[in-house]
């Protein structure tokens, strides 16, 4: 599945049983955040495990983070869990500052994130 | 039965002797001992009866017949048999017998409140008080005294005195002694919670674990011995007004959607049902009594309980007590109402500097309500940061982030403002690496930000520059932020920007600084004052 949201933003979804992997590419702003939250909301049922790949994301705005966090809350409130990998050092700190790490496990690579262990 | 009515009951085991109260029972020819159930009236009288010469008579419902009461009193005193006599002749015969010279006698009459409403019996007892010789003493005991003719005059002349709950209540030392006798270690909490109410202390101490079981034994006692003995209408009224912490006729009527609360409250006061009267006439129930009544209503009629709490919240909100309204709304579990009241209450508490109280409210507010009011959390966080409590600030600011994430079109701007405040709070905490990351993020987003979010970003960056001792950048930022916030009508935040500017000037140019600082400070104060106006 492929979804074009903005010229430079790109979102690809890969679904496996119980897991939704989102490859996020390009600058993640307000529209990108909305695309992520809309895509998660459209899943029936909601994934038990949402994995966000930020390897190809250079910048994230707070507005973009709002969309991500909205999606995260949807999944966690339904009893699922969320993992993310590929964040650079700056955004790892921003996630921590904003308290997002209370809901999202941060991992160094996809394999660890998919396992969702030892965040 | 006759023997039981003419003899004091056994003392409870263990019992704490009250020598100073025994002396007080000798304080006048007529002693009126009135207190709510469980204050130890009968036990005290039993101790008194065991220590000297006195006659005992326990009233019951049959004594509402004057002939029955008169015959019983005479029998207790060892007087003439009066069975079959008319009350008038019997009273005259008893008075004649008591006029005869003899040793001093004391007649203890227990449960006098049972005579309430029986005018003939009350008149008869009043006659005995006023027409017997001074060598005959009376101790009248009950939850309350009905109106007895002649008693007021005896009080005025100093021949009658009163002992009440205030006299019977355990002091802290009494409570510890009783706990010792019960085999329980010293526990100030039990004394505090009982408020000196002896039965409450005893029953709470008897629970296997105070924390786990609470006052369950006490509540059983209240359910069976006190509430269960009342008329159904009075039971219902008490259960329902218990949603209010203080009882006044008008709010009771409004909350319960009825009339007649004034008369019912007078009955409660007269019945000594664990209430004290404030100088303004309102009744203040004992906290444990209130807790019991609320628990009963919640268990018996949960929907009605929430409805009444909601009504009470609306009453308090209408009458300007936002905190009381919020407390009722929380008890009602009405999320919409809590949300509306929380913003109002938070603003008032922040302006009054009552941040601990604000945090108390936030802690008991359901998460889903907090998520609906992220702006309140941002304001709370900023107030705590400025009050020197940055770690508390971070908690609520991060809560605001979650709220803004689901806050529609306003969310993104709110998130940037929350990030600004988080950056400064983390700086205050000395978490430099994270604070710098947040500041870099704010800098990156400043060009695309608009409105309040942009002005807040400028203000945050100015504060950061000031901390880094970069006065030129800081001054520029404060001035730009003050200008933008002024245009946006954000007067309090504009005051904060001007204060920053003034502080900078104070450091950089000592001659000019105080004037600018005063100007900024005065302006901020004006804004705060204006914002409290209706």
XYZ file of C-alpha atoms in Angstrom:
653
model
C 0.000 0.000 0.000
C 1.361 3.383 -0.932
C 0.066 6.789 0.031
C 1.280 10.187 -1.287
C 0.427 12.979 1.144
C 2.751 15.793 0.234
C 5.432 16.286 -2.316
C 8.234 15.158 -0.081
C 6.335 13.131 2.435
C 5.761 9.464 1.868
C 4.061 6.819 3.933
C 4.079 3.086 3.241
C 2.127 0.558 5.220
C 3.031 -3.104 5.619
C 0.576 -5.279 7.438
C 1.205 -8.661 8.941
C -1.110 -10.444 11.345
C -1.346 -8.262 14.461
C 1.380 -5.858 13.289
C 1.266 -2.696 11.204
C 4.631 -1.390 10.025
C 4.683 2.209 8.796
C 7.640 3.435 6.764
C 7.706 7.210 7.123
C 9.816 9.151 4.629
C 10.501 12.857 4.184
C 9.708 15.760 6.496
C 6.891 14.884 8.871
C 4.636 17.920 9.315
C 0.977 18.474 10.103
C -0.307 16.734 6.960
C 2.011 13.789 7.460
C 0.854 13.426 11.048
C -2.745 13.465 9.889
C -1.938 10.833 7.268
C -0.461 8.571 9.928
C -3.373 8.971 12.324
C -5.911 8.498 9.515
C -4.156 5.377 8.290
C -4.120 3.829 11.744
C -7.734 4.795 12.377
C -8.715 3.044 9.146
C -7.356 -0.310 10.352
C -10.017 -2.763 11.431
C -9.281 -4.099 13.903
C -6.600 -1.793 15.235
C -3.155 -3.399 15.115
C -1.931 -5.137 18.254
C 1.537 -3.817 17.443
C 2.261 -0.593 15.553
C 5.854 -0.172 14.360
C 7.008 3.208 13.046
C 10.089 3.420 10.838
C 11.623 6.915 10.954
C 14.886 5.940 9.235
C 14.107 8.128 6.231
C 12.665 11.060 8.152
C 14.960 14.046 8.582
C 12.613 16.505 10.277
C 9.531 16.182 12.389
C 7.426 19.127 13.540
C 5.394 19.197 16.716
C 2.287 19.225 14.527
C 3.517 15.996 12.902
C 4.218 14.549 16.321
C 0.626 15.361 17.277
C -0.631 13.067 14.517
C 1.805 10.331 15.505
C 0.796 10.615 19.137
C -2.891 10.483 18.225
C -2.291 7.224 16.376
C -0.226 5.935 19.272
C -3.007 6.652 21.747
C -5.556 4.903 19.532
C -3.486 1.744 19.562
C -2.459 1.820 23.228
C -5.970 2.591 24.451
C -7.152 -0.481 22.557
C -4.574 -2.515 24.443
C -1.914 -2.576 21.732
C 1.685 -1.392 21.871
C 3.817 0.885 19.723
C 7.494 0.691 18.778
C 9.628 3.045 16.732
C 13.105 2.883 15.235
C 15.390 4.973 13.086
C 15.010 8.213 15.026
C 18.108 10.373 15.127
C 19.525 11.514 18.449
C 17.725 14.861 18.329
C 14.276 13.368 17.867
C 14.909 10.646 20.419
C 15.402 13.494 22.883
C 12.333 15.362 21.631
C 10.231 12.208 22.053
C 11.587 11.926 25.571
C 10.993 15.609 26.393
C 7.387 15.444 25.240
C 6.702 12.297 27.211
C 5.999 10.249 24.081
C 8.382 7.540 25.274
C 5.801 6.680 27.932
C 3.764 5.169 25.108
C 6.330 4.325 22.426
C 9.309 2.023 22.782
C 12.338 3.362 20.900
C 14.663 0.865 19.162
C 17.814 1.054 17.152
C 16.687 -1.156 14.267
C 13.709 -2.832 12.687
C 14.408 -6.292 14.049
C 14.467 -5.056 17.629
C 11.388 -2.899 17.051
C 9.442 -5.796 15.540
C 10.315 -7.924 18.539
C 9.334 -4.952 20.741
C 11.573 -6.058 23.524
C 14.261 -4.369 25.576
C 13.410 -0.778 24.617
C -38.454 -5.779 82.446
C -39.319 -3.662 85.460
C -36.036 -4.588 87.115
C -34.140 -3.745 83.924
C -35.785 -0.321 83.790
C -34.896 0.414 87.414
C -31.280 -0.765 87.244
C -28.315 0.616 85.377
C -26.898 -1.630 82.661
C -23.485 -3.225 83.088
C -20.463 -1.112 82.214
C -18.869 -1.926 78.884
C -15.584 -3.843 79.017
C -13.094 -2.316 78.922
C -14.278 0.958 80.372
C -12.362 4.187 80.855
C -13.376 5.850 84.145
C -14.233 9.553 83.818
C -13.724 11.023 87.327
C -13.943 14.652 86.210
C -17.331 13.977 84.631
C -18.600 12.315 87.816
C -17.835 15.595 89.575
C -19.662 17.498 86.837
C -22.761 15.352 87.430
C -22.873 16.888 90.923
C -22.796 20.391 89.406
C -26.439 21.364 90.044
C -29.728 20.026 91.371
C -30.800 19.189 87.843
C -28.132 18.018 85.401
C -29.064 17.664 81.729
C -26.790 15.246 79.887
C -27.392 15.358 76.136
C -25.288 13.891 73.350
C -25.557 11.878 70.170
C -25.528 8.069 70.371
C -22.223 6.493 71.292
C -20.848 9.347 73.394
C -21.025 7.280 76.572
C -23.967 8.907 78.350
C -25.388 5.702 79.793
C -21.943 4.345 80.676
C -21.089 7.519 82.553
C -24.385 7.363 84.434
C -23.761 3.711 85.283
C -20.354 4.621 86.681
C -22.041 7.384 88.672
C -24.786 5.058 89.929
C -22.174 2.540 91.097
C -20.337 5.178 93.080
C -23.164 6.521 95.270
C -26.786 6.538 96.277
C -29.056 7.092 93.344
C -32.190 5.687 91.768
C -32.266 4.678 88.125
C -35.045 4.748 85.587
C -34.679 3.951 81.894
C -37.534 5.308 79.816
C -39.045 3.432 76.925
C -42.009 3.964 74.618
C -44.499 2.794 77.284
C -43.541 5.800 79.424
C -45.297 8.108 77.013
C -48.299 7.208 79.163
C -48.097 9.548 82.228
C -49.475 6.898 84.623
C -46.878 4.337 83.530
C -43.988 6.789 83.878
C -45.136 8.039 87.245
C -45.519 4.533 88.648
C -42.092 3.601 87.288
C -40.355 6.626 88.768
C -41.954 6.032 92.152
C -40.907 2.378 92.066
C -37.322 3.346 91.162
C -37.191 5.775 94.067
C -38.682 3.213 96.488
C -41.755 5.417 96.842
C -45.452 4.604 97.222
C -47.095 2.211 94.776
C -48.969 4.356 92.275
C -50.408 1.743 89.944
C -53.998 2.595 89.157
C -53.697 6.216 90.358
C -54.632 9.035 87.998
C -51.525 10.994 86.904
C -52.610 14.114 88.803
C -53.222 12.293 92.085
C -50.172 10.112 91.577
C -47.893 13.107 91.024
C -49.254 14.781 94.133
C -48.704 11.607 96.159
C -45.145 11.217 94.910
C -44.328 14.873 95.646
C -45.753 14.505 99.175
C -43.637 11.416 99.752
C -40.535 13.204 98.499
C -41.251 16.168 100.806
C -40.731 13.937 103.840
C -37.314 14.404 105.486
C -34.790 11.900 104.243
C -31.215 11.640 102.963
C -30.432 13.328 99.689
C -31.654 11.372 96.698
C -30.610 11.446 93.074
C -32.927 10.160 90.361
C -31.267 9.269 87.075
C -33.685 9.257 84.137
C -32.177 7.858 80.928
C -33.386 8.211 77.326
C -35.500 11.299 78.023
C -35.630 12.061 74.286
C -38.206 9.257 73.999
C -40.732 11.581 75.645
C -40.555 14.130 72.788
C -44.007 14.998 71.518
C -45.814 13.715 74.617
C -46.933 16.960 76.239
C -48.642 15.411 79.272
C -45.614 13.359 80.270
C -43.264 16.285 79.731
C -45.471 18.494 81.878
C -45.476 15.834 84.593
C -41.681 15.509 84.568
C -41.348 19.315 84.604
C -43.622 19.456 87.652
C -41.432 16.943 89.460
C -38.342 19.038 88.719
C -39.872 22.226 90.096
C -42.032 20.960 92.951
C -39.728 18.543 94.738
C -37.469 19.744 97.568
C -33.806 20.706 96.980
C -32.663 17.440 98.563
C -33.972 15.604 95.492
C -31.601 15.794 92.532
C -32.293 14.787 88.934
C -29.968 13.704 86.177
C -31.824 13.715 82.866
C -30.044 12.029 79.990
C -30.847 11.556 76.326
C -29.940 12.424 72.754
C -31.827 15.662 73.407
C -34.269 16.959 75.981
C -37.849 17.603 74.995
C -39.371 20.853 76.177
C -39.885 20.457 79.958
C -41.921 23.216 81.658
C -39.904 24.979 84.349
C -36.481 23.734 83.205
C -35.524 27.057 81.621
C -36.246 28.844 84.887
C -34.109 26.339 86.798
C -31.262 26.995 84.380
C -31.598 30.761 84.862
C -31.461 30.402 88.624
C -28.391 28.185 88.426
C -30.257 25.106 89.689
C -29.819 23.290 86.388
C -26.735 22.806 84.248
C -25.867 21.009 81.011
C -23.273 18.478 79.925
C -22.969 17.846 76.199
C -20.942 16.010 73.563
C -18.156 18.516 74.009
C -17.796 17.359 77.626
C -18.145 13.656 76.855
C -15.799 13.542 73.850
C -12.486 11.782 74.413
C -9.401 13.973 74.527
C -6.338 12.691 72.679
C -5.047 11.314 75.984
C -8.415 9.635 76.715
C -8.337 8.004 73.274
C -4.841 6.630 73.801
C -5.829 5.260 77.217
C -8.874 3.563 75.748
C -6.814 2.101 72.902
C -4.370 0.771 75.480
C -7.232 -0.888 77.366
C -8.465 -2.369 74.087
C -5.010 -3.812 73.482
C -4.357 -1.554 70.506
C -1.125 0.383 70.151
C -1.109 4.191 70.125
C -2.714 5.491 66.942
C -3.328 9.206 66.512
C -5.230 8.594 63.283
C -7.987 6.787 65.138
C -8.407 9.705 67.516
C -8.325 12.247 64.695
C -10.823 10.343 62.621
C -13.195 9.717 65.506
C -13.072 13.351 66.584
C -13.283 12.119 70.191
C -16.495 10.160 69.574
C -15.988 7.210 71.949
C -18.106 4.620 70.109
C -16.415 5.462 66.833
C -12.973 5.021 68.361
C -13.926 1.717 69.926
C -15.527 0.267 66.818
C -12.765 1.399 64.491
C -10.132 -0.006 66.830
C -11.973 -3.336 66.813
C -11.574 -3.704 63.021
C -8.839 -6.238 62.203
C -7.065 -3.713 59.984
C -7.971 -0.066 60.110
C -6.647 0.724 56.645
C -8.228 -2.282 54.993
C -11.555 -2.388 56.787
C -12.062 1.277 57.607
C -14.837 1.987 60.048
C -17.025 -0.942 58.938
C -17.996 -1.872 62.499
C -18.928 1.700 63.246
C -21.002 1.923 60.099
C -22.902 -1.247 61.049
C -23.636 0.360 64.404
C -24.846 3.574 62.733
C -26.980 1.643 60.256
C -28.752 -0.433 62.887
C -28.758 1.700 66.008
C -29.108 5.199 64.602
C -30.327 5.433 61.022
C -32.558 2.378 61.299
C -34.328 3.883 64.305
C -35.465 6.961 62.360
C -38.684 7.436 60.416
C -38.344 6.489 56.739
C -38.765 10.071 55.546
C -36.028 11.295 57.903
C -33.728 8.469 56.798
C -34.197 9.422 53.150
C -33.658 13.114 53.858
C -30.428 12.456 55.772
C -29.052 10.125 53.105
C -29.740 12.645 50.369
C -28.449 15.816 52.046
C -25.256 13.924 52.825
C -23.994 14.870 49.364
C -23.533 18.329 50.895
C -20.708 18.798 53.430
C -22.582 21.541 55.308
C -26.348 21.638 55.617
C -28.388 24.785 55.009
C -32.050 24.914 54.113
C -31.821 26.674 50.750
C -29.133 24.542 49.087
C -30.732 21.416 50.568
C -34.098 22.355 49.049
C -32.511 23.155 45.691
C -30.330 20.084 45.534
C -33.103 17.702 46.567
C -35.700 19.546 44.437
C -38.104 19.820 47.353
C -39.256 22.195 50.069
C -39.314 21.779 53.817
C -35.601 21.272 54.447
C -35.580 24.014 57.092
C -37.985 22.102 59.340
C -36.178 18.819 58.748
C -32.834 20.395 59.656
C -34.293 21.748 62.895
C -35.444 18.201 63.722
C -31.958 16.866 63.029
C -30.356 19.492 65.240
C -32.821 18.867 68.040
C -32.274 15.139 67.735
C -28.507 15.627 68.198
C -27.783 13.459 65.169
C -24.042 14.102 65.042
C -24.276 17.700 63.910
C -22.991 20.962 65.299
C -24.529 24.310 64.453
C -22.302 26.996 62.952
C -22.873 30.613 63.985
C -24.671 31.253 60.682
C -27.188 28.512 61.481
C -25.852 25.895 59.091
C -25.308 22.385 60.397
C -21.957 20.640 60.181
C -22.204 16.834 60.389
C -19.514 14.710 62.015
C -17.171 13.580 59.191
C -17.701 9.888 59.941
C -21.482 10.331 59.992
C -21.273 12.096 56.642
C -19.030 9.373 55.219
C -21.458 6.723 56.438
C -24.525 8.443 54.966
C -22.841 9.020 51.615
C -21.715 5.424 51.459
C -25.248 4.255 52.190
C -26.775 6.397 49.455
C -24.095 5.367 46.948
C -24.783 1.712 47.689
C -28.581 1.968 47.760
C -29.193 4.440 44.930
C -26.057 5.139 42.888
C -27.899 6.992 40.121
C -29.674 9.233 42.627
C -26.327 9.876 44.374
C -24.728 11.061 41.117
C -27.787 13.138 40.239
C -27.704 14.914 43.609
C -23.948 15.487 43.379
C -24.487 17.044 39.982
C -27.236 19.299 41.364
C -24.940 20.314 44.215
C -22.177 21.142 41.711
C -24.530 23.370 39.740
C -25.661 25.124 42.923
C -22.090 25.832 44.024
C -21.058 26.962 40.543
C -24.020 29.324 40.443
C -23.075 30.711 43.851
C -19.434 31.286 43.027
C -17.688 28.452 44.844
C -15.835 26.881 41.945
C -13.831 24.477 44.106
C -16.882 23.107 45.892
C -18.611 22.781 42.530
C -15.661 20.848 41.145
C -15.643 18.496 44.109
C -19.315 17.670 43.563
C -18.822 17.287 39.812
C -16.001 14.817 40.451
C -18.220 12.864 42.840
C -20.960 12.872 40.193
C -18.479 11.604 37.612
C -19.862 14.167 35.159
C -16.929 14.605 32.806
C -18.447 17.472 30.839
C -19.130 19.428 33.993
C -15.692 18.663 35.450
C -14.122 19.898 32.228
C -16.048 23.179 32.363
C -15.310 23.746 36.037
C -11.670 22.727 35.961
C -10.604 25.616 33.716
C -12.355 28.124 35.950
C -10.999 26.637 39.166
C -7.458 26.322 37.826
C -7.380 29.982 36.816
C -8.519 31.080 40.260
C -6.035 28.845 42.066
C -3.113 29.935 39.880
C -3.888 33.598 40.475
C -4.133 32.924 44.214
C -0.841 31.009 44.162
C -2.564 27.885 45.544
C -0.636 25.492 43.358
C -0.625 22.574 45.783
C -4.397 22.689 45.840
C -4.465 22.842 42.040
C -2.288 19.749 41.827
C -4.567 17.963 44.293
C -7.499 18.603 41.967
C -5.591 17.511 38.876
C -4.543 14.271 40.553
C -8.121 13.225 41.256
C -9.416 14.259 37.835
C -9.968 11.326 35.451
C -7.320 11.043 32.704
C -9.834 11.375 29.916
C -10.993 14.713 31.349
C -7.415 15.943 31.687
C -6.808 15.030 28.061
C -9.733 17.253 27.127
C -8.270 20.316 28.872
C -4.609 20.485 27.800
C -4.547 24.294 28.078
C -5.300 23.982 31.786
C -2.352 21.619 32.151
C -0.068 24.031 30.280
C -1.092 26.870 32.596
C -0.633 24.660 35.641
C 2.774 23.508 34.408
C 3.959 27.041 33.730
C 2.738 28.258 37.139
C 4.571 25.402 38.862
C 7.738 26.104 36.865
C 7.662 29.755 37.826
C 7.054 28.744 41.444
C 10.271 26.720 41.396
C 8.776 23.262 40.999
C 9.987 22.240 37.527
C 9.705 18.492 38.011
C 6.003 18.881 38.837
C 5.689 21.183 35.832
C 7.102 18.535 33.505
C 4.504 16.003 34.636
C 1.556 18.207 33.715
C 3.121 19.629 30.558
C 3.690 16.122 29.238
C 0.053 15.409 30.071
C -0.881 18.434 27.980
C 1.048 16.990 25.031
C -1.205 13.925 25.050
C -4.261 16.154 25.232
C -3.205 18.411 22.364
C -2.542 15.377 20.180
C -6.285 14.805 20.014
C -7.331 18.423 20.088
C -8.247 19.057 16.468
C -7.074 22.210 14.686
C -5.791 23.847 17.904
C -3.610 20.869 18.709
C -0.466 21.706 16.731
C -0.146 25.231 18.189
C -0.792 23.848 21.664
C 1.905 21.230 21.181
C 4.485 23.877 20.290
C 3.511 25.955 23.344
C 3.790 22.862 25.556
C 7.216 22.104 24.077
C 8.319 25.691 24.826
C 7.333 25.370 28.474
C 8.896 21.907 28.708
C 12.191 23.249 27.383
C 12.368 25.859 30.136
C 11.251 23.445 32.859
C 13.905 20.916 31.836
C 16.470 23.721 31.839
C 15.386 24.585 35.382
C 15.900 20.945 36.300
C 19.427 21.005 34.845
C 18.578 18.488 32.115
C 20.563 20.519 29.610
C 20.837 18.017 26.822
C 17.084 17.498 26.603
C 16.346 21.185 27.128
C 18.705 22.096 24.279
C 17.045 19.573 21.987
C 13.667 21.109 22.795
C 14.991 24.628 22.184
C 16.480 23.575 18.847
C 13.104 22.145 17.884
C 11.394 25.407 18.869
C 13.935 27.397 16.815
C 13.311 25.152 13.832
C 9.571 25.637 14.029
C 9.543 29.383 14.718
C 9.493 30.483 11.049
C 6.394 28.405 10.310
C 4.573 29.180 13.545
C 1.750 31.672 13.794
C -0.229 33.590 16.372
C 0.135 32.695 20.038
C 2.393 29.731 19.292
C 4.850 31.993 17.461
C 4.809 34.601 20.245
C 5.335 31.916 22.884
C 8.210 30.488 20.873
C 9.830 33.949 20.763
C 9.329 34.384 24.504
C 10.827 30.951 25.229
C 13.860 31.595 23.049
C 14.331 34.992 24.710
C 14.312 33.354 28.148
C 16.791 30.780 26.901
C 19.116 33.477 25.547
C 18.881 35.296 28.863
C 19.974 32.139 30.664
C 22.887 31.788 28.279
C 23.783 35.425 29.093
C 23.156 36.606 25.544
C 21.414 39.879 26.487
C 21.156 41.358 23.046
C 19.323 38.346 21.544
C 17.264 38.018 24.695
C 16.167 41.681 24.686
C 15.252 41.473 21.032
C 13.201 38.337 21.687
C 11.414 39.737 24.742
C 10.507 42.930 22.881
C 9.210 41.026 19.853
C 7.259 38.628 22.085
C 5.767 41.478 24.133
C 4.689 43.238 20.968
C 3.145 40.101 19.471
C 1.394 39.108 22.695
C 0.016 42.641 23.037
C -1.474 42.444 19.558
C -2.957 39.048 20.410
C -4.532 40.365 23.609
C -2.485 37.982 25.781
C -2.024 40.527 28.550
C -0.618 38.273 31.270
C 1.917 36.714 28.932
C 2.788 40.177 27.634
C 3.505 41.087 31.247
C 5.845 38.097 31.495
C 7.747 39.295 28.408
C 8.025 42.811 29.835
C 9.247 41.421 33.122
C 11.997 39.597 31.237
C 12.909 42.785 29.456
C 12.996 44.670 32.730
C 15.170 42.076 34.386
C 17.616 42.264 31.496
C 17.737 46.040 31.736
C 18.304 45.807 35.462
C 21.397 43.709 34.879
C 22.737 45.533 31.832
C 22.007 49.162 32.685
C 21.612 49.666 36.413
C 20.374 53.250 35.999
C 17.558 52.369 33.647
C 16.754 48.899 34.799
C 14.613 49.473 37.875
C 12.253 51.761 36.001
C 11.731 49.238 33.213
C 11.465 46.387 35.693
C 8.891 48.281 37.733
C 6.963 49.023 34.592
C 6.949 45.370 33.560
C 6.105 44.187 37.048
C 3.308 46.711 37.458
C 1.873 45.853 34.102
C 1.872 42.139 34.892
C 0.119 42.878 38.176
C -2.488 45.005 36.424
C -3.121 42.227 33.990
C -3.564 39.699 36.758
C -5.964 41.984 38.600
C -7.955 42.750 35.487
C -8.197 39.122 34.571
C -9.908 38.370 37.892
C -12.681 40.860 37.201
C -16.030 39.368 36.171
